[in-house]
Each structure stands twice: as structure tokens, then as C-alpha cells.
């Protein structure tokens, strides 16, 4: 068998650790942890097919991607929406919440990962999992204990200095209470340094551990052989995963098209949705083997339109307000570009959605129907399959109707918002209906695909 030490993801896991060892200052993350968790999910993707504990660990890392992403929302709340007097209290609240979530999710995830590696070590030849001397504590147990200690220290010391806010008041001679928040910078530094020291030690030990796994030739080759023999023939398994991932990415892209405005500016630019649509198309091409040439063209046009619209809107609100449209020709001309760019963006969005729905219809035809593994189907079963296809395609048609209403609402908003502010709420309602329609269709398709490949 050809040697492939890269296949089981141990090298990628070592790279992921570079994003995780750094301390957090309350909810401020210097290096984005979600990148590290994303790399860990990718690194152990294949191992998760070989061991249930590793699969559970990957599920925990996926949850951490969402939790770490929620920190950005919390940052927007603390520094954008809360009043300055409440900022320190908000930092205390959110830092405690996220620290608790990290400990509740991360410690079981890391523990299951190392437990799964231990189980694989018992089944396959190795020197890296247990070490050469099996009478001593295994390398895996050592790195597991160090990882749990690091996660605990990092989580606790990220919020501990923020408790100084509880004394955030002026000095009171009757009680002798001192405002400790005056020294919050020093306390954060004192919490930062020990986490950094423990983090560097953990990073060095963990990288050495995954490096040894990566170069344990007997271990990696046996895992590769088992994966090739037991997992790769299950084509339906990969189709199910692709549809699940496609559903998540499409719904994420649609959510990113919704406007979250602060002082009339959209804080979630639509070009982020365009990037998500590119990811979606790559899933259709690489994982489901569909041809989406028109989709690539329309997605590129949508990206260009979103950039144009974002620039026109940003220029207008930097220079003018809605009230200036009636008084200034310059403001009127600037807002005209906003209308034109929004119109183009809405049209191209609907074209893109149409091509995506055609791809989804092909998925319905190719990956839903009778249970894979059965050799023969009766005439009655074929009629039931046709009825199922018609029903699933009907949900896609309704979803497209919702997208059309969403596009029209966006045009109505940009035309009427200067005079009628309530159109922002109507626009948001149409966005919810659009996302809800696609969620209903995608969940139905996903369930049908799962049913077809349930025996794999």
C-alpha cells in the first residue's frame, strides 16, 4: 500500500492548535479560535468515521465554532448597542457565559477525542498512542490531562478579572470598599500571563504528540487501509453528508443577505452571502458531481452587485441622510445609485437562486426515492417515488416564491424607506419567510436523502 501519512489529519490538527493556545481577554479573542476548531473538524473528519468517540468530539468542535462565532455578536452588543455605563457589566456577563459554555463543551470534546485515539490504539499497531513503555502512563493520557487543565485555566482566567466590576463604585468611607475596577488593566494582564505560559507549554506538548502520530507509519497505514476498505465504498454516506452541509451553507448564506442596520448602515454586508454561495456551488460540484456553470456566472455577478451596492450605500450615508434627498441634488443622485445597485442586486439574487434550485431539483432526482441496497422496486413503489419527487420539488417552488417576495421587499424598502421607516420591519419579515421556506424544503430533502441511504 502506498504510504500516506497526511491522510488521517494529524498534521492539520497540529496547525489548528496555533489558533487555540492564546489567552482570551474577557470575550476578546486575539487569534480567532473558530478557525482552530474548523481545522480540527477537518483534521479528524476521516477518523470520525472509524470511531464513535472521535465522531462525538468532532461534534463538540462544531458546536465551538458556533459558540466562538456568537462572541462576535456579543462584541457588537457590548461595544455597539449597550450604553457606556453598562459596558463593564456586559463584559462580566458575557465573559462568564462564554467561559461556562467553553468548559461545558470543550472538556468533553477533548476527552472524547483522546479516548477515541486510545481505542484506535488498542485496535491498530502503534508506538505514538501509548509510547514505547506501556507500563507507564500513556502519552495520550498525559496530553489529555494537560489539555483539560489548559482549557480550564484559559476559561476561568478570561472572566475572573471582570468580577472587579462588582466593586465598580466610588470609595465609601462607611464600608471601606475600594473601586477595584480602577486596576482592571493590571488584573487582566496578571490573568493573561499565566494563561499564556500554560498555553505555550500545552502547544509544544500537543504539537509533539500529533507530530508523533503523523509519523507513526504503522498506525497511519492501518487506519488508511481500514478507511479505504470500510468507508470509501459507502457512496450514500458521502451524499448524505454533502446534502447536510449544503443545507447548512445555503441557510447561512440566506441569513447573511438579511440586513442588520445600525444608524441606517447594514452591519452584515451582502458580499459575505456571495462568498457563502461560492462555497455552496463548490459543494455541488465537488461532492455531488453536478454541473453548475450558470451558477458560477450568476454568483460572480451577485458578488459584483453586492460590492457595488455596499459602496453606493456607504457613500450615501457617509455624506447625507434621508432628509437631504428632498433638499439636495447631490444627495438625490447619490441615493439614485443606491436604488440602481439594489435593483441589480435583487435581480441577480433571484437568478442565482433559480439556478441553485435547479441543482437542488437534480439532487431530488438522483438521491431520493427507494432505499439504496434493494435490488428491485415494484410499479407501486415507482409511483410513490414520483409522488415524493413532485412533493419535494413543490417545496422548492414555494421557496422560490418566498425569495421573489424577499427581492421585491428589498426593492420596496430602498424606494420607500426615506418616507416610511416601517418598511424595514416588512423587509425583515420577508427575509424570515424566505429563510423559513428554504429551511422547510431543505429539511424535507435532507430527510428523504437520509432515508434512501439509511442502510449504508
mmCIF file with all atom_site columns, C-alpha atoms in Angstrom, residues 99-286:
data_model
loop_
_atom_site.group_PDB
_atom_site.id
_atom_site.type_symbol
_atom_site.label_atom_id
_atom_site.label_alt_id
_atom_site.label_comp_id
_atom_site.label_asym_id
_atom_site.label_entity_id
_atom_site.label_seq_id
_atom_site.pdbx_PDB_ins_code
_atom_site.Cartn_x
_atom_site.Cartn_y
_atom_site.Cartn_z
_atom_site.occupancy
_atom_site.B_iso_or_equiv
_atom_site.pdbx_formal_charge
_atom_site.auth_seq_id
_atom_site.auth_comp_id
_atom_site.auth_asym_id
_atom_site.auth_atom_id
_atom_site.pdbx_PDB_model_num
ATOM 1   C CA . UNK A 1 99  ? -16.348 30.689 29.668 1.00 0.00 ? 99  UNK A CA 1
ATOM 2   C CA . UNK A 1 100 ? -19.009 28.378 31.090 1.00 0.00 ? 100 UNK A CA 1
ATOM 3   C CA . UNK A 1 101 ? -20.062 27.231 27.609 1.00 0.00 ? 101 UNK A CA 1
ATOM 4   C CA . UNK A 1 102 ? -16.475 26.566 26.598 1.00 0.00 ? 102 UNK A CA 1
ATOM 5   C CA . UNK A 1 103 ? -15.823 24.398 29.624 1.00 0.00 ? 103 UNK A CA 1
ATOM 6   C CA . UNK A 1 104 ? -19.110 22.507 29.205 1.00 0.00 ? 104 UNK A CA 1
ATOM 7   C CA . UNK A 1 105 ? -18.447 21.739 25.539 1.00 0.00 ? 105 UNK A CA 1
ATOM 8   C CA . UNK A 1 106 ? -14.674 21.702 25.132 1.00 0.00 ? 106 UNK A CA 1
ATOM 9   C CA . UNK A 1 107 ? -13.631 19.496 28.053 1.00 0.00 ? 107 UNK A CA 1
ATOM 10  C CA . UNK A 1 108 ? -15.928 16.597 26.979 1.00 0.00 ? 108 UNK A CA 1
ATOM 11  C CA . UNK A 1 109 ? -14.882 17.109 23.335 1.00 0.00 ? 109 UNK A CA 1
ATOM 12  C CA . UNK A 1 110 ? -11.150 16.873 24.033 1.00 0.00 ? 110 UNK A CA 1
ATOM 13  C CA . UNK A 1 111 ? -11.693 13.985 26.451 1.00 0.00 ? 111 UNK A CA 1
ATOM 14  C CA . UNK A 1 112 ? -13.672 12.016 23.845 1.00 0.00 ? 112 UNK A CA 1
ATOM 15  C CA . UNK A 1 113 ? -11.047 12.740 21.200 1.00 0.00 ? 113 UNK A CA 1
ATOM 16  C CA . UNK A 1 114 ? -8.209  11.284 23.256 1.00 0.00 ? 114 UNK A CA 1
ATOM 17  C CA . UNK A 1 115 ? -10.410 8.404  24.408 1.00 0.00 ? 115 UNK A CA 1
ATOM 18  C CA . UNK A 1 116 ? -11.160 7.627  20.763 1.00 0.00 ? 116 UNK A CA 1
ATOM 19  C CA . UNK A 1 117 ? -7.460  7.730  19.872 1.00 0.00 ? 117 UNK A CA 1
ATOM 20  C CA . UNK A 1 118 ? -6.795  5.332  22.748 1.00 0.00 ? 118 UNK A CA 1
ATOM 21  C CA . UNK A 1 119 ? -9.448  2.940  21.415 1.00 0.00 ? 119 UNK A CA 1
ATOM 22  C CA . UNK A 1 120 ? -7.893  3.085  17.952 1.00 0.00 ? 120 UNK A CA 1
ATOM 23  C CA . UNK A 1 121 ? -4.511  2.476  19.536 1.00 0.00 ? 121 UNK A CA 1
ATOM 24  C CA . UNK A 1 122 ? -5.750  -0.779 21.026 1.00 0.00 ? 122 UNK A CA 1
ATOM 25  C CA . UNK A 1 123 ? -7.003  -1.951 17.623 1.00 0.00 ? 123 UNK A CA 1
ATOM 26  C CA . UNK A 1 124 ? -4.018  -0.951 15.488 1.00 0.00 ? 124 UNK A CA 1
ATOM 27  C CA . UNK A 1 125 ? -0.254  -1.222 15.725 1.00 0.00 ? 125 UNK A CA 1
ATOM 28  C CA . UNK A 1 126 ? 1.340   1.943  17.105 1.00 0.00 ? 126 UNK A CA 1
ATOM 29  C CA . UNK A 1 127 ? 4.093   3.458  19.202 1.00 0.00 ? 127 UNK A CA 1
ATOM 30  C CA . UNK A 1 128 ? 2.750   7.041  19.404 1.00 0.00 ? 128 UNK A CA 1
ATOM 31  C CA . UNK A 1 129 ? -0.579  6.497  21.180 1.00 0.00 ? 129 UNK A CA 1
ATOM 32  C CA . UNK A 1 130 ? 0.773   4.690  24.245 1.00 0.00 ? 130 UNK A CA 1
ATOM 33  C CA . UNK A 1 131 ? 4.507   5.269  23.971 1.00 0.00 ? 131 UNK A CA 1
ATOM 34  C CA . UNK A 1 132 ? 7.204   2.641  23.828 1.00 0.00 ? 132 UNK A CA 1
ATOM 35  C CA . UNK A 1 133 ? 6.919   1.817  27.533 1.00 0.00 ? 133 UNK A CA 1
ATOM 36  C CA . UNK A 1 134 ? 3.324   0.718  28.158 1.00 0.00 ? 134 UNK A CA 1
ATOM 37  C CA . UNK A 1 135 ? 3.890   0.222  31.857 1.00 0.00 ? 135 UNK A CA 1
ATOM 38  C CA . UNK A 1 136 ? 3.903   3.994  32.320 1.00 0.00 ? 136 UNK A CA 1
ATOM 39  C CA . UNK A 1 137 ? 1.091   6.460  31.817 1.00 0.00 ? 137 UNK A CA 1
ATOM 40  C CA . UNK A 1 138 ? 0.385   6.709  28.091 1.00 0.00 ? 138 UNK A CA 1
ATOM 41  C CA . UNK A 1 139 ? 1.249   9.763  26.035 1.00 0.00 ? 139 UNK A CA 1
ATOM 42  C CA . UNK A 1 140 ? -2.413  10.141 25.190 1.00 0.00 ? 140 UNK A CA 1
ATOM 43  C CA . UNK A 1 141 ? -3.469  10.250 28.844 1.00 0.00 ? 141 UNK A CA 1
ATOM 44  C CA . UNK A 1 142 ? -0.755  12.809 29.597 1.00 0.00 ? 142 UNK A CA 1
ATOM 45  C CA . UNK A 1 143 ? -1.764  15.170 26.814 1.00 0.00 ? 143 UNK A CA 1
ATOM 46  C CA . UNK A 1 144 ? -5.443  14.701 27.707 1.00 0.00 ? 144 UNK A CA 1
ATOM 47  C CA . UNK A 1 145 ? -4.853  15.803 31.306 1.00 0.00 ? 145 UNK A CA 1
ATOM 48  C CA . UNK A 1 146 ? -2.764  18.769 30.170 1.00 0.00 ? 146 UNK A CA 1
ATOM 49  C CA . UNK A 1 147 ? -5.443  19.787 27.663 1.00 0.00 ? 147 UNK A CA 1
ATOM 50  C CA . UNK A 1 148 ? -8.213  19.691 30.269 1.00 0.00 ? 148 UNK A CA 1
ATOM 51  C CA . UNK A 1 149 ? -6.061  21.784 32.623 1.00 0.00 ? 149 UNK A CA 1
ATOM 52  C CA . UNK A 1 150 ? -5.317  24.331 29.888 1.00 0.00 ? 150 UNK A CA 1
ATOM 53  C CA . UNK A 1 151 ? -8.965  24.679 28.859 1.00 0.00 ? 151 UNK A CA 1
ATOM 54  C CA . UNK A 1 152 ? -9.983  25.177 32.486 1.00 0.00 ? 152 UNK A CA 1
ATOM 55  C CA . UNK A 1 153 ? -7.285  27.788 33.181 1.00 0.00 ? 153 UNK A CA 1
ATOM 56  C CA . UNK A 1 154 ? -7.988  29.647 29.940 1.00 0.00 ? 154 UNK A CA 1
ATOM 57  C CA . UNK A 1 155 ? -11.740 29.763 30.540 1.00 0.00 ? 155 UNK A CA 1
ATOM 58  C CA . UNK A 1 156 ? -11.622 30.752 34.216 1.00 0.00 ? 156 UNK A CA 1
ATOM 59  C CA . UNK A 1 157 ? -8.966  33.447 33.865 1.00 0.00 ? 157 UNK A CA 1
ATOM 60  C CA . UNK A 1 158 ? -10.742 35.001 30.886 1.00 0.00 ? 158 UNK A CA 1
ATOM 61  C CA . UNK A 1 159 ? -13.620 36.201 33.088 1.00 0.00 ? 159 UNK A CA 1
ATOM 62  C CA . UNK A 1 160 ? -12.114 36.273 36.592 1.00 0.00 ? 160 UNK A CA 1
ATOM 63  C CA . UNK A 1 161 ? -10.701 39.841 36.360 1.00 0.00 ? 161 UNK A CA 1
ATOM 64  C CA . UNK A 1 162 ? -14.110 41.115 35.221 1.00 0.00 ? 162 UNK A CA 1
ATOM 65  C CA . UNK A 1 163 ? -15.521 40.435 38.695 1.00 0.00 ? 163 UNK A CA 1
ATOM 66  C CA . UNK A 1 164 ? -13.853 43.717 39.660 1.00 0.00 ? 164 UNK A CA 1
ATOM 67  C CA . UNK A 1 165 ? -16.936 45.341 38.165 1.00 0.00 ? 165 UNK A CA 1
ATOM 68  C CA . UNK A 1 166 ? -18.855 44.294 41.279 1.00 0.00 ? 166 UNK A CA 1
ATOM 69  C CA . UNK A 1 167 ? -16.881 46.944 43.158 1.00 0.00 ? 167 UNK A CA 1
ATOM 70  C CA . UNK A 1 168 ? -17.192 49.469 40.355 1.00 0.00 ? 168 UNK A CA 1
ATOM 71  C CA . UNK A 1 169 ? -18.307 52.382 42.554 1.00 0.00 ? 169 UNK A CA 1
ATOM 72  C CA . UNK A 1 170 ? -16.686 55.284 44.296 1.00 0.00 ? 170 UNK A CA 1
ATOM 73  C CA . UNK A 1 171 ? -14.856 54.798 47.609 1.00 0.00 ? 171 UNK A CA 1
ATOM 74  C CA . UNK A 1 172 ? -17.240 54.609 50.566 1.00 0.00 ? 172 UNK A CA 1
ATOM 75  C CA . UNK A 1 173 ? -15.703 55.522 53.937 1.00 0.00 ? 173 UNK A CA 1
ATOM 76  C CA . UNK A 1 174 ? -18.513 53.808 55.838 1.00 0.00 ? 174 UNK A CA 1
ATOM 77  C CA . UNK A 1 175 ? -17.812 50.418 54.262 1.00 0.00 ? 175 UNK A CA 1
ATOM 78  C CA . UNK A 1 176 ? -14.224 50.879 53.226 1.00 0.00 ? 176 UNK A CA 1
ATOM 79  C CA . UNK A 1 177 ? -14.985 49.479 49.738 1.00 0.00 ? 177 UNK A CA 1
ATOM 80  C CA . UNK A 1 178 ? -12.384 50.316 47.104 1.00 0.00 ? 178 UNK A CA 1
ATOM 81  C CA . UNK A 1 179 ? -13.172 50.504 43.409 1.00 0.00 ? 179 UNK A CA 1
ATOM 82  C CA . UNK A 1 180 ? -11.106 47.572 42.142 1.00 0.00 ? 180 UNK A CA 1
ATOM 83  C CA . UNK A 1 181 ? -12.144 48.299 38.561 1.00 0.00 ? 181 UNK A CA 1
ATOM 84  C CA . UNK A 1 182 ? -9.571  51.079 38.569 1.00 0.00 ? 182 UNK A CA 1
ATOM 85  C CA . UNK A 1 183 ? -6.972  48.306 38.340 1.00 0.00 ? 183 UNK A CA 1
ATOM 86  C CA . UNK A 1 184 ? -8.765  46.222 35.690 1.00 0.00 ? 184 UNK A CA 1
ATOM 87  C CA . UNK A 1 185 ? -5.889  46.580 33.218 1.00 0.00 ? 185 UNK A CA 1
ATOM 88  C CA . UNK A 1 186 ? -3.359  45.196 35.711 1.00 0.00 ? 186 UNK A CA 1
ATOM 89  C CA . UNK A 1 187 ? -5.684  42.359 36.694 1.00 0.00 ? 187 UNK A CA 1
ATOM 90  C CA . UNK A 1 188 ? -6.250  41.409 33.055 1.00 0.00 ? 188 UNK A CA 1
ATOM 91  C CA . UNK A 1 189 ? -2.506  41.341 32.494 1.00 0.00 ? 189 UNK A CA 1
ATOM 92  C CA . UNK A 1 190 ? -1.989  39.185 35.594 1.00 0.00 ? 190 UNK A CA 1
ATOM 93  C CA . UNK A 1 191 ? -4.598  36.756 34.230 1.00 0.00 ? 191 UNK A CA 1
ATOM 94  C CA . UNK A 1 192 ? -3.167  36.899 30.700 1.00 0.00 ? 192 UNK A CA 1
ATOM 95  C CA . UNK A 1 193 ? 0.393   35.918 31.614 1.00 0.00 ? 193 UNK A CA 1
ATOM 96  C CA . UNK A 1 194 ? -0.271  32.550 33.353 1.00 0.00 ? 194 UNK A CA 1
ATOM 97  C CA . UNK A 1 195 ? -2.671  31.501 30.589 1.00 0.00 ? 195 UNK A CA 1
ATOM 98  C CA . UNK A 1 196 ? -0.021  32.335 28.011 1.00 0.00 ? 196 UNK A CA 1
ATOM 99  C CA . UNK A 1 197 ? 2.606   30.311 29.882 1.00 0.00 ? 197 UNK A CA 1
ATOM 100 C CA . UNK A 1 198 ? 0.330   27.276 30.245 1.00 0.00 ? 198 UNK A CA 1
ATOM 101 C CA . UNK A 1 199 ? -0.800  27.725 26.641 1.00 0.00 ? 199 UNK A CA 1
ATOM 102 C CA . UNK A 1 200 ? 2.740   27.668 25.263 1.00 0.00 ? 200 UNK A CA 1
ATOM 103 C CA . UNK A 1 201 ? 3.560   24.537 27.283 1.00 0.00 ? 201 UNK A CA 1
ATOM 104 C CA . UNK A 1 202 ? 0.351   22.870 26.068 1.00 0.00 ? 202 UNK A CA 1
ATOM 105 C CA . UNK A 1 203 ? 1.014   23.943 22.476 1.00 0.00 ? 203 UNK A CA 1
ATOM 106 C CA . UNK A 1 204 ? 4.513   22.470 22.490 1.00 0.00 ? 204 UNK A CA 1
ATOM 107 C CA . UNK A 1 205 ? 3.447   19.180 24.063 1.00 0.00 ? 205 UNK A CA 1
ATOM 108 C CA . UNK A 1 206 ? 0.352   18.814 21.859 1.00 0.00 ? 206 UNK A CA 1
ATOM 109 C CA . UNK A 1 207 ? 2.211   19.563 18.624 1.00 0.00 ? 207 UNK A CA 1
ATOM 110 C CA . UNK A 1 208 ? 4.843   16.974 19.541 1.00 0.00 ? 208 UNK A CA 1
ATOM 111 C CA . UNK A 1 209 ? 2.074   14.459 20.256 1.00 0.00 ? 209 UNK A CA 1
ATOM 112 C CA . UNK A 1 210 ? 0.273   14.944 16.931 1.00 0.00 ? 210 UNK A CA 1
ATOM 113 C CA . UNK A 1 211 ? 3.626   15.043 15.136 1.00 0.00 ? 211 UNK A CA 1
ATOM 114 C CA . UNK A 1 212 ? 4.442   11.613 16.571 1.00 0.00 ? 212 UNK A CA 1
ATOM 115 C CA . UNK A 1 213 ? 1.038   10.283 15.477 1.00 0.00 ? 213 UNK A CA 1
ATOM 116 C CA . UNK A 1 214 ? 1.565   11.676 11.995 1.00 0.00 ? 214 UNK A CA 1
ATOM 117 C CA . UNK A 1 215 ? 4.891   9.861  11.648 1.00 0.00 ? 215 UNK A CA 1
ATOM 118 C CA . UNK A 1 216 ? 3.768   6.592  13.226 1.00 0.00 ? 216 UNK A CA 1
ATOM 119 C CA . UNK A 1 217 ? 3.804   4.779  9.891  1.00 0.00 ? 217 UNK A CA 1
ATOM 120 C CA . UNK A 1 218 ? 2.257   1.504  11.052 1.00 0.00 ? 218 UNK A CA 1
ATOM 121 C CA . UNK A 1 219 ? -0.612  3.312  12.775 1.00 0.00 ? 219 UNK A CA 1
ATOM 122 C CA . UNK A 1 220 ? -1.467  5.670  9.915  1.00 0.00 ? 220 UNK A CA 1
ATOM 123 C CA . UNK A 1 221 ? -1.192  2.993  7.233  1.00 0.00 ? 221 UNK A CA 1
ATOM 124 C CA . UNK A 1 222 ? -3.534  0.642  9.080  1.00 0.00 ? 222 UNK A CA 1
ATOM 125 C CA . UNK A 1 223 ? -6.023  3.469  9.578  1.00 0.00 ? 223 UNK A CA 1
ATOM 126 C CA . UNK A 1 224 ? -5.796  4.340  5.871  1.00 0.00 ? 224 UNK A CA 1
ATOM 127 C CA . UNK A 1 225 ? -6.334  0.704  4.910  1.00 0.00 ? 225 UNK A CA 1
ATOM 128 C CA . UNK A 1 226 ? -9.352  0.396  7.158  1.00 0.00 ? 226 UNK A CA 1
ATOM 129 C CA . UNK A 1 227 ? -10.825 3.651  5.855  1.00 0.00 ? 227 UNK A CA 1
ATOM 130 C CA . UNK A 1 228 ? -10.325 2.587  2.256  1.00 0.00 ? 228 UNK A CA 1
ATOM 131 C CA . UNK A 1 229 ? -11.914 -0.816 2.870  1.00 0.00 ? 229 UNK A CA 1
ATOM 132 C CA . UNK A 1 230 ? -14.790 0.063  5.210  1.00 0.00 ? 230 UNK A CA 1
ATOM 133 C CA . UNK A 1 231 ? -15.770 3.684  4.472  1.00 0.00 ? 231 UNK A CA 1
ATOM 134 C CA . UNK A 1 232 ? -14.950 4.712  0.900  1.00 0.00 ? 232 UNK A CA 1
ATOM 135 C CA . UNK A 1 233 ? -17.348 2.184  -0.710 1.00 0.00 ? 233 UNK A CA 1
ATOM 136 C CA . UNK A 1 234 ? -20.271 3.850  1.099  1.00 0.00 ? 234 UNK A CA 1
ATOM 137 C CA . UNK A 1 235 ? -21.149 6.408  -1.589 1.00 0.00 ? 235 UNK A CA 1
ATOM 138 C CA . UNK A 1 236 ? -24.502 7.146  0.015  1.00 0.00 ? 236 UNK A CA 1
ATOM 139 C CA . UNK A 1 237 ? -22.794 8.202  3.245  1.00 0.00 ? 237 UNK A CA 1
ATOM 140 C CA . UNK A 1 238 ? -20.899 10.942 1.432  1.00 0.00 ? 238 UNK A CA 1
ATOM 141 C CA . UNK A 1 239 ? -24.036 12.037 -0.437 1.00 0.00 ? 239 UNK A CA 1
ATOM 142 C CA . UNK A 1 240 ? -25.889 12.398 2.878  1.00 0.00 ? 240 UNK A CA 1
ATOM 143 C CA . UNK A 1 241 ? -23.094 14.465 4.340  1.00 0.00 ? 241 UNK A CA 1
ATOM 144 C CA . UNK A 1 242 ? -22.909 16.672 1.280  1.00 0.00 ? 242 UNK A CA 1
ATOM 145 C CA . UNK A 1 243 ? -26.640 17.393 1.447  1.00 0.00 ? 243 UNK A CA 1
ATOM 146 C CA . UNK A 1 244 ? -26.432 18.173 5.170  1.00 0.00 ? 244 UNK A CA 1
ATOM 147 C CA . UNK A 1 245 ? -23.517 20.540 4.582  1.00 0.00 ? 245 UNK A CA 1
ATOM 148 C CA . UNK A 1 246 ? -25.244 22.088 1.584  1.00 0.00 ? 246 UNK A CA 1
ATOM 149 C CA . UNK A 1 247 ? -28.364 22.767 3.651  1.00 0.00 ? 247 UNK A CA 1
ATOM 150 C CA . UNK A 1 248 ? -26.352 24.484 6.369  1.00 0.00 ? 248 UNK A CA 1
ATOM 151 C CA . UNK A 1 249 ? -24.357 26.638 3.939  1.00 0.00 ? 249 UNK A CA 1
ATOM 152 C CA . UNK A 1 250 ? -27.423 27.679 1.922  1.00 0.00 ? 250 UNK A CA 1
ATOM 153 C CA . UNK A 1 251 ? -29.381 28.699 5.012  1.00 0.00 ? 251 UNK A CA 1
ATOM 154 C CA . UNK A 1 252 ? -26.334 30.562 6.311  1.00 0.00 ? 252 UNK A CA 1
ATOM 155 C CA . UNK A 1 253 ? -25.985 32.401 3.004  1.00 0.00 ? 253 UNK A CA 1
ATOM 156 C CA . UNK A 1 254 ? -29.653 33.392 3.036  1.00 0.00 ? 254 UNK A CA 1
ATOM 157 C CA . UNK A 1 255 ? -29.374 34.646 6.625  1.00 0.00 ? 255 UNK A CA 1
ATOM 158 C CA . UNK A 1 256 ? -26.376 36.752 5.616  1.00 0.00 ? 256 UNK A CA 1
ATOM 159 C CA . UNK A 1 257 ? -28.472 38.500 2.972  1.00 0.00 ? 257 UNK A CA 1
ATOM 160 C CA . UNK A 1 258 ? -30.751 39.910 5.697  1.00 0.00 ? 258 UNK A CA 1
ATOM 161 C CA . UNK A 1 259 ? -29.964 43.481 6.692  1.00 0.00 ? 259 UNK A CA 1
ATOM 162 C CA . UNK A 1 260 ? -28.870 44.227 10.256 1.00 0.00 ? 260 UNK A CA 1
ATOM 163 C CA . UNK A 1 261 ? -28.770 48.019 10.273 1.00 0.00 ? 261 UNK A CA 1
ATOM 164 C CA . UNK A 1 262 ? -27.113 50.306 12.780 1.00 0.00 ? 262 UNK A CA 1
ATOM 165 C CA . UNK A 1 263 ? -27.607 54.010 12.058 1.00 0.00 ? 263 UNK A CA 1
ATOM 166 C CA . UNK A 1 264 ? -29.027 53.042 8.639  1.00 0.00 ? 264 UNK A CA 1
ATOM 167 C CA . UNK A 1 265 ? -25.874 51.133 7.657  1.00 0.00 ? 265 UNK A CA 1
ATOM 168 C CA . UNK A 1 266 ? -26.008 47.407 7.027  1.00 0.00 ? 266 UNK A CA 1
ATOM 169 C CA . UNK A 1 267 ? -23.605 45.794 9.516  1.00 0.00 ? 267 UNK A CA 1
ATOM 170 C CA . UNK A 1 268 ? -23.689 42.432 7.678  1.00 0.00 ? 268 UNK A CA 1
ATOM 171 C CA . UNK A 1 269 ? -22.591 43.183 4.096  1.00 0.00 ? 269 UNK A CA 1
ATOM 172 C CA . UNK A 1 270 ? -24.261 41.084 1.426  1.00 0.00 ? 270 UNK A CA 1
ATOM 173 C CA . UNK A 1 271 ? -20.924 40.186 -0.167 1.00 0.00 ? 271 UNK A CA 1
ATOM 174 C CA . UNK A 1 272 ? -20.479 37.774 2.771  1.00 0.00 ? 272 UNK A CA 1
ATOM 175 C CA . UNK A 1 273 ? -23.542 35.951 1.463  1.00 0.00 ? 273 UNK A CA 1
ATOM 176 C CA . UNK A 1 274 ? -21.976 35.876 -2.008 1.00 0.00 ? 274 UNK A CA 1
ATOM 177 C CA . UNK A 1 275 ? -18.889 34.198 -0.562 1.00 0.00 ? 275 UNK A CA 1
ATOM 178 C CA . UNK A 1 276 ? -21.135 31.619 1.125  1.00 0.00 ? 276 UNK A CA 1
ATOM 179 C CA . UNK A 1 277 ? -22.871 30.988 -2.215 1.00 0.00 ? 277 UNK A CA 1
ATOM 180 C CA . UNK A 1 278 ? -19.461 30.260 -3.780 1.00 0.00 ? 278 UNK A CA 1
ATOM 181 C CA . UNK A 1 279 ? -18.875 27.659 -1.061 1.00 0.00 ? 279 UNK A CA 1
ATOM 182 C CA . UNK A 1 280 ? -22.297 26.203 -1.816 1.00 0.00 ? 280 UNK A CA 1
ATOM 183 C CA . UNK A 1 281 ? -21.500 25.864 -5.518 1.00 0.00 ? 281 UNK A CA 1
ATOM 184 C CA . UNK A 1 282 ? -18.219 24.134 -4.732 1.00 0.00 ? 282 UNK A CA 1
ATOM 185 C CA . UNK A 1 283 ? -20.165 21.580 -2.677 1.00 0.00 ? 283 UNK A CA 1
ATOM 186 C CA . UNK A 1 284 ? -22.500 20.932 -5.591 1.00 0.00 ? 284 UNK A CA 1
ATOM 187 C CA . UNK A 1 285 ? -19.559 20.432 -7.955 1.00 0.00 ? 285 UNK A CA 1
ATOM 188 C CA . UNK A 1 286 ? -17.025 18.556 -5.826 1.00 0.00 ? 286 UNK A CA 1
#
